[in-house]
């Protein structure tokens, strides 16, 4: 193009500025030579432009083929994941159920990196997903921790109003301070686990032991489905009535429908669970952690 401009300038200069001493024949000869050289330059530029147009047409055809291929895949609902070099395409199965990984979240359209909740083996997990990476790359999914998700909140706190000395039978309660979820039945004294998970229970109170020259005792047991799994104990030798405290704490992994209650298991004559006005017997429990998969 620079040569074309150069010769065009020469041609104009010759037309307007040739010296008077130059003959007409010489001027015509010079113009003829310039014309021939200019024509060759123009023909070369036209050839180059035709080559570029041909390349652009080929690129356009390639882009059109790519667009048609993507459209065809989207209409057949085929989801694929490619490696960085676009060398491997493999179909992914359709997502069924709740997402359990960052890859599942990607299948349902998530593209922004951040914190997400997914279903773990037993609990809801919080993970960080980096969707700028591929599933097989380090850092694509990072475990953060567990989410405290409960399908049914469960908390209870009950007390007694009266003394009790019946053995081998669930201890009933008369006062309901808290019973969220309704899992504790005061009349029967039985707590029924509404969901599979880890529960905490705590018992405290005191037993009254009458005067005796021999050791008298009181044992109250925590029962799971009819089997004693722990005992709170009190005993004393005393010349007069003596109140002895007891306590018991337990953390249990229960299945939905498991039953928990308290029974007096060991009892010397004259000894009893005492509960004067003022509520000295306390039984409380709650669901710490639910195995959410079992609830779905």
mmCIF file of N, CA, C and O in Angstrom, residues 6 11 18 86 134 150 152 163 170 198 213 239 252 259:
data_model
loop_
_atom_site.group_PDB
_atom_site.id
_atom_site.type_symbol
_atom_site.label_atom_id
_atom_site.label_comp_id
_atom_site.label_asym_id
_atom_site.label_seq_id
_atom_site.Cartn_x
_atom_site.Cartn_y
_atom_site.Cartn_z
ATOM 1 N N UNK A 6 3.129 5.962 -3.069
ATOM 2 C CA UNK A 6 4.335 6.590 -3.614
ATOM 3 C C UNK A 6 4.192 6.859 -5.108
ATOM 4 O O UNK A 6 4.433 7.965 -5.608
ATOM 5 N N UNK A 11 2.892 10.196 -9.993
ATOM 6 C CA UNK A 11 2.046 10.455 -11.157
ATOM 7 C C UNK A 11 1.458 11.857 -11.095
ATOM 8 O O UNK A 11 1.449 12.594 -12.091
ATOM 9 N N UNK A 18 6.007 18.799 -14.180
ATOM 10 C CA UNK A 18 7.123 18.420 -15.048
ATOM 11 C C UNK A 18 7.748 19.697 -15.643
ATOM 12 O O UNK A 18 7.028 20.654 -16.013
ATOM 13 N N UNK A 86 -10.240 -29.229 25.576
ATOM 14 C CA UNK A 86 -11.428 -29.644 24.837
ATOM 15 C C UNK A 86 -11.203 -30.947 24.074
ATOM 16 O O UNK A 86 -11.683 -31.127 22.959
ATOM 17 N N UNK A 134 -12.143 -27.614 37.112
ATOM 18 C CA UNK A 134 -12.826 -28.829 36.685
ATOM 19 C C UNK A 134 -13.003 -29.766 37.877
ATOM 20 O O UNK A 134 -12.250 -29.684 38.853
ATOM 21 N N UNK A 150 -32.342 -29.608 61.276
ATOM 22 C CA UNK A 150 -33.246 -30.546 61.948
ATOM 23 C C UNK A 150 -34.622 -30.440 61.315
ATOM 24 O O UNK A 150 -35.172 -29.342 61.196
ATOM 25 N N UNK A 152 -37.319 -31.754 62.623
ATOM 26 C CA UNK A 152 -38.225 -31.510 63.744
ATOM 27 C C UNK A 152 -37.400 -31.081 64.950
ATOM 28 O O UNK A 152 -36.620 -31.879 65.480
ATOM 29 N N UNK A 163 -43.600 -37.305 95.463
ATOM 30 C CA UNK A 163 -42.645 -38.379 95.668
ATOM 31 C C UNK A 163 -43.060 -39.626 94.899
ATOM 32 O O UNK A 163 -44.202 -39.777 94.444
ATOM 33 N N UNK A 170 -41.974 -47.094 84.403
ATOM 34 C CA UNK A 170 -41.555 -45.742 84.008
ATOM 35 C C UNK A 170 -42.084 -44.678 84.973
ATOM 36 O O UNK A 170 -43.236 -44.726 85.397
ATOM 37 N N UNK A 198 -28.465 -38.010 67.233
ATOM 38 C CA UNK A 198 -27.777 -38.022 68.521
ATOM 39 C C UNK A 198 -28.546 -37.125 69.498
ATOM 40 O O UNK A 198 -28.830 -35.958 69.184
ATOM 41 N N UNK A 213 -29.227 -48.303 110.793
ATOM 42 C CA UNK A 213 -27.859 -48.634 111.195
ATOM 43 C C UNK A 213 -27.123 -49.380 110.087
ATOM 44 O O UNK A 213 -25.924 -49.649 110.211
ATOM 45 N N UNK A 239 -28.623 -41.711 111.165
ATOM 46 C CA UNK A 239 -29.469 -41.851 112.357
ATOM 47 C C UNK A 239 -30.816 -41.154 112.183
ATOM 48 O O UNK A 239 -31.753 -41.395 112.963
ATOM 49 N N UNK A 252 -26.792 -40.252 73.438
ATOM 50 C CA UNK A 252 -27.150 -41.505 72.780
ATOM 51 C C UNK A 252 -27.439 -41.288 71.298
ATOM 52 O O UNK A 252 -28.004 -40.263 70.904
ATOM 53 N N UNK A 259 -37.410 -45.572 72.429
ATOM 54 C CA UNK A 259 -38.067 -45.024 73.610
ATOM 55 C C UNK A 259 -37.089 -44.926 74.781
ATOM 56 O O UNK A 259 -36.307 -45.844 75.035
#
